[in-house]
Amino acid sequence: MQVLSNARRLTRILKPQILLNSAPSDHKLIIYSQCNSLHSSSSCSLPSSGNYCFATVRDVMYSRTSKGSFCSASGGESTATEAVKKIYDDIIDSVNVRRTMAPNAWLWSLIENCKTREDIKLLFDALQNLRIFRLSNLRIHDNFNCNLCREVTKACARVGAVDFGKKALWKHNMYGLTPSIASANHLLSYAKHHNDVELMVDVMKLLEKNHIPLQPSTADLVSSICYYSDNWELISKYSKKFLKAGVKLRRFAFDLWMDFAAKRGDTESLWKTEKLRSGLMKQHTLVSAFSCAKGLILEGKPLDAAAIIQLLDQTLPDTKKSGMVVELQKLVNEWPLSVVKHQKEENRKALAAVLKSCIPAMVNGLPNMGVEVNVNLEDLAIKEEIPC
């Protein structure tokens, strides 16, 4: 009997004490051993008993978020803005305390108000909580529509939290997001603005892994990043991917590919791209026509190069003819040095000689152009910098 009495007394001592102001009965309680470590990483005070700590789902979520978002001064990161914290608190209170779905307007407002990396952290935590509530309480298994994912990645790019933006491109994610090419394009636009080739490569890998179809807009962005980072290997690699995927390329992408090939003196790639371009669009742009002219010069055909420019002069609208002078000056004063520098050392002298001979011959073959040709052939960029 004494043993039984001692056992009952011990049970009463160890019985968890739930405070009167604890969560409602439908709130699941989570028991954590090692309560001390939870207290040390959080600014909130949780009721404890012995070596265990009792917290509601909401308490635990606040503990986790406060460590990353509100105690970020030591990590050198900016704190969340007041507007975002207020909306975030309302959403979490709605789904985890009052057990009702938060109005859609709150989520859209949360996305719109994100201004710091900490705001984005709260946004993704809110998305995860909303997805759990939709699944467990509303039995909605579908993800949010792709428009929401697009705006989320747009906010990530705006803030610079591209690591979160990449999470949104996974088809199977814990946030209920539906990735699309529009979402990827926001990250690619960020990569273009910051000349971030590594981010572009990561995004392209995610698109492939998650079977997200490529679009002409994606080709424009990727081609632009490769062009301005002077990365011929990548632009060659991705051009093949876009063509294999059957993407209907636009003039902008063709212009970049052809200009890049002409700048490197790669006539084989230049004519392959021109064949593809001419199959989709009959009329030349300024860039494509002058790229072809450069290719003909490299092949020692200055009069053919002049003929292409003359044909362009006849078909180009008057509003764009002033651009011909600019392109012609670039061809004479900038392109020669660029193309020679891209050649092997042993081939530079021979190419320099071809350019010095063919470029004046081409210019002299343009007597009847409807635009004034005012180019000083003595200013050839290769004259002094490339030895013959």
XYZ file of C-alpha atoms in Angstrom:
388
model
C 0.000 0.000 0.000
C 2.830 2.365 0.834
C 4.398 1.701 -2.582
C 1.063 2.452 -4.324
C 0.657 5.666 -2.312
C 4.171 6.813 -3.253
C 3.488 6.071 -6.927
C 0.299 8.173 -6.904
C 2.116 11.060 -5.191
C 4.881 10.896 -7.810
C 2.316 10.937 -10.636
C 0.709 14.115 -9.248
C 4.124 15.815 -9.023
C 5.121 14.952 -12.600
C 1.700 15.627 -14.168
C 1.995 18.433 -16.771
C 0.491 21.677 -15.555
C -1.467 23.446 -18.308
C -1.992 27.131 -17.660
C -5.465 28.633 -17.616
C -4.533 30.951 -20.489
C -3.206 28.118 -22.672
C -4.444 27.392 -26.175
C -7.954 26.107 -26.890
C -8.630 22.412 -26.569
C -8.363 21.867 -30.324
C -4.795 23.162 -30.310
C -2.338 20.309 -30.320
C 0.402 20.553 -27.713
C 3.965 19.778 -28.668
C 6.318 18.494 -25.989
C 9.960 19.425 -26.210
C 12.725 17.901 -24.177
C 15.678 20.170 -23.748
C 13.529 23.175 -22.909
C 16.579 25.185 -21.960
C 17.859 25.245 -25.548
C 14.483 26.506 -26.761
C 14.458 29.301 -24.196
C 18.003 30.321 -25.051
C 17.175 30.732 -28.763
C 13.893 32.572 -28.324
C 12.772 35.798 -26.766
C 9.350 34.405 -25.837
C 8.632 32.752 -22.459
C 6.983 29.382 -22.617
C 5.393 27.607 -19.633
C 7.567 24.747 -18.452
C 7.481 21.854 -16.037
C 10.617 20.020 -14.999
C 12.752 19.172 -18.021
C 9.880 19.586 -20.496
C 8.424 22.594 -22.169
C 4.828 22.752 -23.397
C 4.054 25.009 -26.353
C 1.291 25.404 -28.861
C 1.974 25.184 -32.594
C 1.784 28.977 -32.730
C 4.285 29.370 -29.854
C 6.756 27.070 -31.566
C 6.328 28.897 -34.861
C 6.959 32.242 -33.153
C 10.016 30.797 -31.447
C 11.408 29.595 -34.786
C 10.667 32.860 -36.587
C 11.962 35.110 -33.864
C 15.331 33.391 -34.012
C 15.709 34.103 -37.736
C 13.733 37.312 -38.134
C 13.587 39.370 -34.985
C 16.984 38.542 -33.505
C 18.901 39.153 -36.708
C 21.084 42.057 -35.630
C 23.916 39.713 -34.691
C 23.679 38.093 -38.125
C 23.981 41.399 -39.954
C 20.555 41.061 -41.608
C 17.830 43.681 -41.674
C 14.755 43.187 -39.512
C 11.227 42.686 -40.745
C 9.133 45.795 -41.350
C 6.246 46.596 -39.025
C 3.623 46.386 -41.785
C 4.700 42.880 -42.755
C 4.885 41.668 -39.146
C 1.358 42.942 -38.525
C -0.100 41.157 -41.567
C 1.897 38.029 -40.796
C 0.598 37.968 -37.202
C -2.964 38.336 -38.449
C -2.581 35.419 -40.890
C -1.009 33.122 -38.288
C -3.599 34.084 -35.677
C -6.360 33.310 -38.152
C -5.217 29.841 -39.200
C -3.532 28.603 -36.023
C -5.653 30.181 -33.268
C -9.091 31.035 -34.635
C -8.876 28.132 -37.129
C -10.354 30.098 -40.009
C -8.868 30.743 -43.428
C -7.218 34.155 -43.712
C -8.664 36.480 -46.372
C -6.772 36.382 -49.680
C -6.239 40.133 -49.473
C -3.975 39.687 -46.459
C -1.602 37.413 -48.364
C -1.471 39.723 -51.388
C -0.835 42.666 -49.079
C 1.938 40.730 -47.342
C 3.638 40.084 -50.694
C 3.277 43.693 -51.775
C 4.745 45.076 -48.542
C 7.892 42.900 -48.482
C 10.933 45.163 -48.372
C 13.625 43.146 -46.561
C 14.940 39.611 -46.477
C 13.277 39.127 -43.091
C 9.953 40.077 -44.681
C 10.460 37.325 -47.258
C 11.161 34.817 -44.472
C 7.851 35.704 -42.839
C 6.093 35.486 -46.211
C 7.313 31.932 -46.813
C 6.436 30.905 -43.258
C 2.929 32.292 -43.767
C 2.632 30.389 -47.059
C 3.612 27.151 -45.359
C 1.064 27.657 -42.575
C -1.662 28.504 -45.084
C -0.902 25.386 -47.115
C -1.083 23.196 -44.012
C -4.417 24.747 -43.039
C -5.833 24.275 -46.558
C -4.838 20.611 -46.508
C -5.842 19.677 -42.960
C -8.938 21.817 -42.434
C -10.324 22.646 -45.870
C -9.191 19.440 -47.616
C -7.853 21.519 -50.523
C -4.994 19.614 -52.146
C -4.404 22.001 -55.036
C -1.609 24.545 -54.869
C -2.135 28.283 -55.096
C -2.393 29.479 -58.697
C 0.687 30.454 -60.701
C -0.123 34.178 -60.414
C 0.652 34.035 -56.717
C 3.962 32.272 -57.351
C 4.850 34.930 -59.929
C 4.283 37.731 -57.429
C 6.186 35.872 -54.709
C 9.283 35.486 -56.907
C 8.900 39.089 -58.002
C 9.037 40.131 -54.343
C 12.087 37.896 -53.779
C 13.882 39.520 -56.707
C 12.886 42.989 -55.535
C 14.375 42.340 -52.106
C 17.353 40.321 -53.360
C 16.332 37.113 -51.551
C 16.928 34.971 -54.628
C 17.553 31.815 -52.573
C 13.907 31.962 -51.491
C 12.880 32.729 -55.068
C 14.574 29.532 -56.261
C 12.517 27.529 -53.738
C 9.405 28.711 -55.542
C 10.534 27.030 -58.787
C 10.236 23.505 -57.404
C 7.008 21.810 -58.492
C 6.839 19.898 -55.220
C 7.343 22.475 -52.488
C 6.022 22.973 -48.973
C 4.580 26.405 -49.700
C 1.760 25.487 -52.072
C 3.326 27.478 -54.913
C 2.786 26.655 -58.587
C 5.962 27.544 -60.507
C 5.818 28.989 -64.007
C 8.207 30.497 -66.542
C 6.967 33.945 -65.515
C 8.270 33.279 -62.006
C 11.639 32.181 -63.381
C 11.858 35.274 -65.574
C 11.756 37.536 -62.512
C 14.845 35.786 -61.162
C 16.520 35.920 -64.567
C 15.795 39.647 -64.764
C 17.515 40.024 -61.398
C 20.456 37.997 -62.715
C 20.641 40.225 -65.790
C 20.586 43.406 -63.736
C 23.356 42.124 -61.445
C 25.269 40.247 -64.158
C 24.875 37.102 -62.066
C 25.760 34.200 -64.362
C 25.699 31.672 -61.511
C 22.091 32.526 -60.666
C 21.113 32.207 -64.331
C 22.668 28.730 -64.485
C 20.841 27.704 -61.279
C 17.504 28.923 -62.625
C 17.979 27.087 -65.920
C 18.766 23.869 -64.025
C 15.606 24.270 -61.942
C 13.514 24.814 -65.063
C 14.868 21.598 -66.540
C 14.469 19.528 -63.358
C 10.892 20.691 -62.844
C 9.900 20.383 -66.506
C 8.866 24.022 -66.859
C 8.542 24.883 -70.573
C 10.925 27.508 -71.941
C 9.575 30.639 -73.599
C 10.943 33.291 -76.019
C 11.184 35.791 -73.150
C 13.453 33.369 -71.305
C 15.691 33.072 -74.353
C 15.976 36.869 -74.522
C 17.035 37.118 -70.881
C 19.494 34.215 -70.961
C 21.056 35.393 -74.232
C 21.447 38.888 -72.831
C 23.174 37.647 -69.652
C 25.563 35.466 -71.665
C 26.280 38.251 -74.152
C 27.116 40.945 -71.597
C 29.193 38.539 -69.497
C 31.093 37.586 -72.679
C 30.359 33.902 -72.108
C 30.325 32.264 -75.522
C 30.245 28.703 -74.137
C 27.022 29.324 -72.231
C 25.249 31.162 -75.031
C 26.123 28.273 -77.360
C 24.900 25.729 -74.831
C 21.590 27.437 -74.118
C 20.881 28.352 -77.734
C 20.865 24.620 -78.498
C 18.516 23.989 -75.568
C 16.067 26.640 -76.743
C 16.109 25.324 -80.292
C 15.689 21.721 -79.129
C 12.712 22.780 -76.987
C 11.081 24.326 -80.065
C 11.068 27.854 -78.667
C 10.020 30.420 -81.288
C 12.875 32.856 -80.885
C 12.468 36.593 -81.287
C 14.602 39.138 -83.122
C 16.350 40.227 -79.944
C 17.819 36.767 -79.248
C 18.923 36.318 -82.864
C 20.572 39.747 -82.828
C 22.575 38.870 -79.723
C 23.662 35.477 -81.064
C 24.717 36.867 -84.431
C 26.501 39.892 -83.012
C 28.343 37.688 -80.520
C 29.418 35.285 -83.283
C 30.613 38.201 -85.450
C 32.519 39.698 -82.527
C 34.354 36.398 -82.040
C 34.903 35.844 -85.749
C 32.956 32.567 -85.649
C 31.503 32.581 -89.166
C 30.256 28.999 -88.898
C 27.982 29.837 -85.952
C 27.033 33.130 -87.585
C 25.722 31.521 -90.777
C 23.916 28.759 -88.871
C 22.102 31.381 -86.813
C 21.342 33.455 -89.915
C 19.789 30.411 -91.580
C 17.496 29.920 -88.577
C 16.653 33.622 -88.425
C 15.856 33.936 -92.124
C 13.539 30.938 -91.868
C 11.420 32.752 -89.279
C 11.683 36.373 -90.403
C 12.544 37.725 -93.825
C 13.567 41.269 -93.001
C 16.909 42.073 -91.381
C 17.367 44.185 -88.304
C 20.269 46.616 -88.067
C 22.216 44.176 -85.923
C 21.582 41.062 -88.008
C 22.410 42.805 -91.301
C 25.671 44.261 -90.012
C 26.569 40.920 -88.432
C 26.208 39.305 -91.855
C 28.286 42.108 -93.385
C 31.041 41.406 -90.834
C 30.904 37.703 -91.665
C 31.384 38.482 -95.363
C 34.313 40.767 -94.569
C 35.928 37.946 -92.584
C 35.544 35.765 -95.659
C 37.176 38.424 -97.843
C 33.956 39.516 -99.621
C 33.739 43.310 -99.033
C 31.439 44.023 -101.988
C 28.932 41.407 -100.817
C 29.054 43.045 -97.396
C 28.356 46.431 -99.009
C 25.418 44.925 -100.924
C 23.760 43.733 -97.692
C 24.089 47.181 -96.141
C 22.680 48.828 -99.275
C 19.714 46.433 -99.227
C 19.107 47.274 -95.583
C 19.168 50.966 -96.480
C 16.364 50.378 -98.976
C 14.109 48.433 -96.598
C 14.756 50.153 -93.274
C 12.223 52.798 -92.140
C 13.510 56.388 -92.260
C 13.178 56.663 -88.476
C 15.814 53.948 -88.027
C 18.294 54.944 -90.723
C 20.298 57.093 -88.352
C 21.257 53.849 -86.615
C 23.055 52.718 -89.748
C 25.727 55.378 -89.298
C 26.251 54.225 -85.704
C 26.570 50.571 -86.753
C 28.906 51.447 -89.607
C 31.152 53.426 -87.293
C 31.222 50.489 -84.875
C 32.140 48.152 -87.706
C 35.088 50.368 -88.687
C 36.298 51.616 -85.297
C 35.402 48.999 -82.683
C 34.754 45.601 -84.232
C 38.203 45.009 -85.859
C 40.096 45.112 -82.573
C 37.488 42.940 -80.858
C 37.470 40.220 -83.510
C 41.258 40.104 -83.775
C 41.668 39.760 -80.011
C 39.387 36.710 -80.035
C 41.660 34.864 -82.476
C 44.581 32.613 -81.716
C 47.896 34.425 -81.562
C 49.212 32.828 -84.746
C 46.127 33.913 -86.756
C 45.968 37.561 -85.722
C 48.366 39.038 -88.263
C 46.628 37.410 -91.212
C 43.179 38.522 -90.022
C 44.378 42.073 -89.373
C 45.626 42.265 -92.942
C 42.257 41.043 -94.279
C 40.365 43.635 -92.257
C 42.621 46.502 -93.311
C 42.066 45.557 -96.908
C 38.355 44.632 -96.895
C 36.849 47.308 -94.646
C 37.920 50.254 -96.881
C 36.753 48.307 -99.951
C 33.340 47.771 -98.343
C 32.961 51.451 -97.433
C 33.943 52.481 -100.942
C 31.228 50.166 -102.245
C 28.531 52.259 -100.547
C 28.271 55.329 -102.833
C 24.512 55.347 -103.316
C 23.303 54.926 -99.750
C 20.523 57.200 -98.641
C 22.479 57.950 -95.497
C 25.690 59.905 -95.235
C 28.754 57.752 -94.672
C 31.155 59.758 -92.569
C 33.787 57.312 -91.409
C 37.489 58.075 -91.218
C 39.293 54.969 -92.368
C 42.464 56.218 -90.727
C 40.801 55.537 -87.390
C 40.730 51.783 -87.856
C 41.087 50.374 -84.351
C 43.497 47.680 -85.467
C 45.959 50.083 -87.110
C 48.192 50.691 -84.122
C 47.165 48.055 -81.611
C 47.562 44.926 -83.754
C 51.023 44.547 -85.284
C 51.346 43.364 -88.876
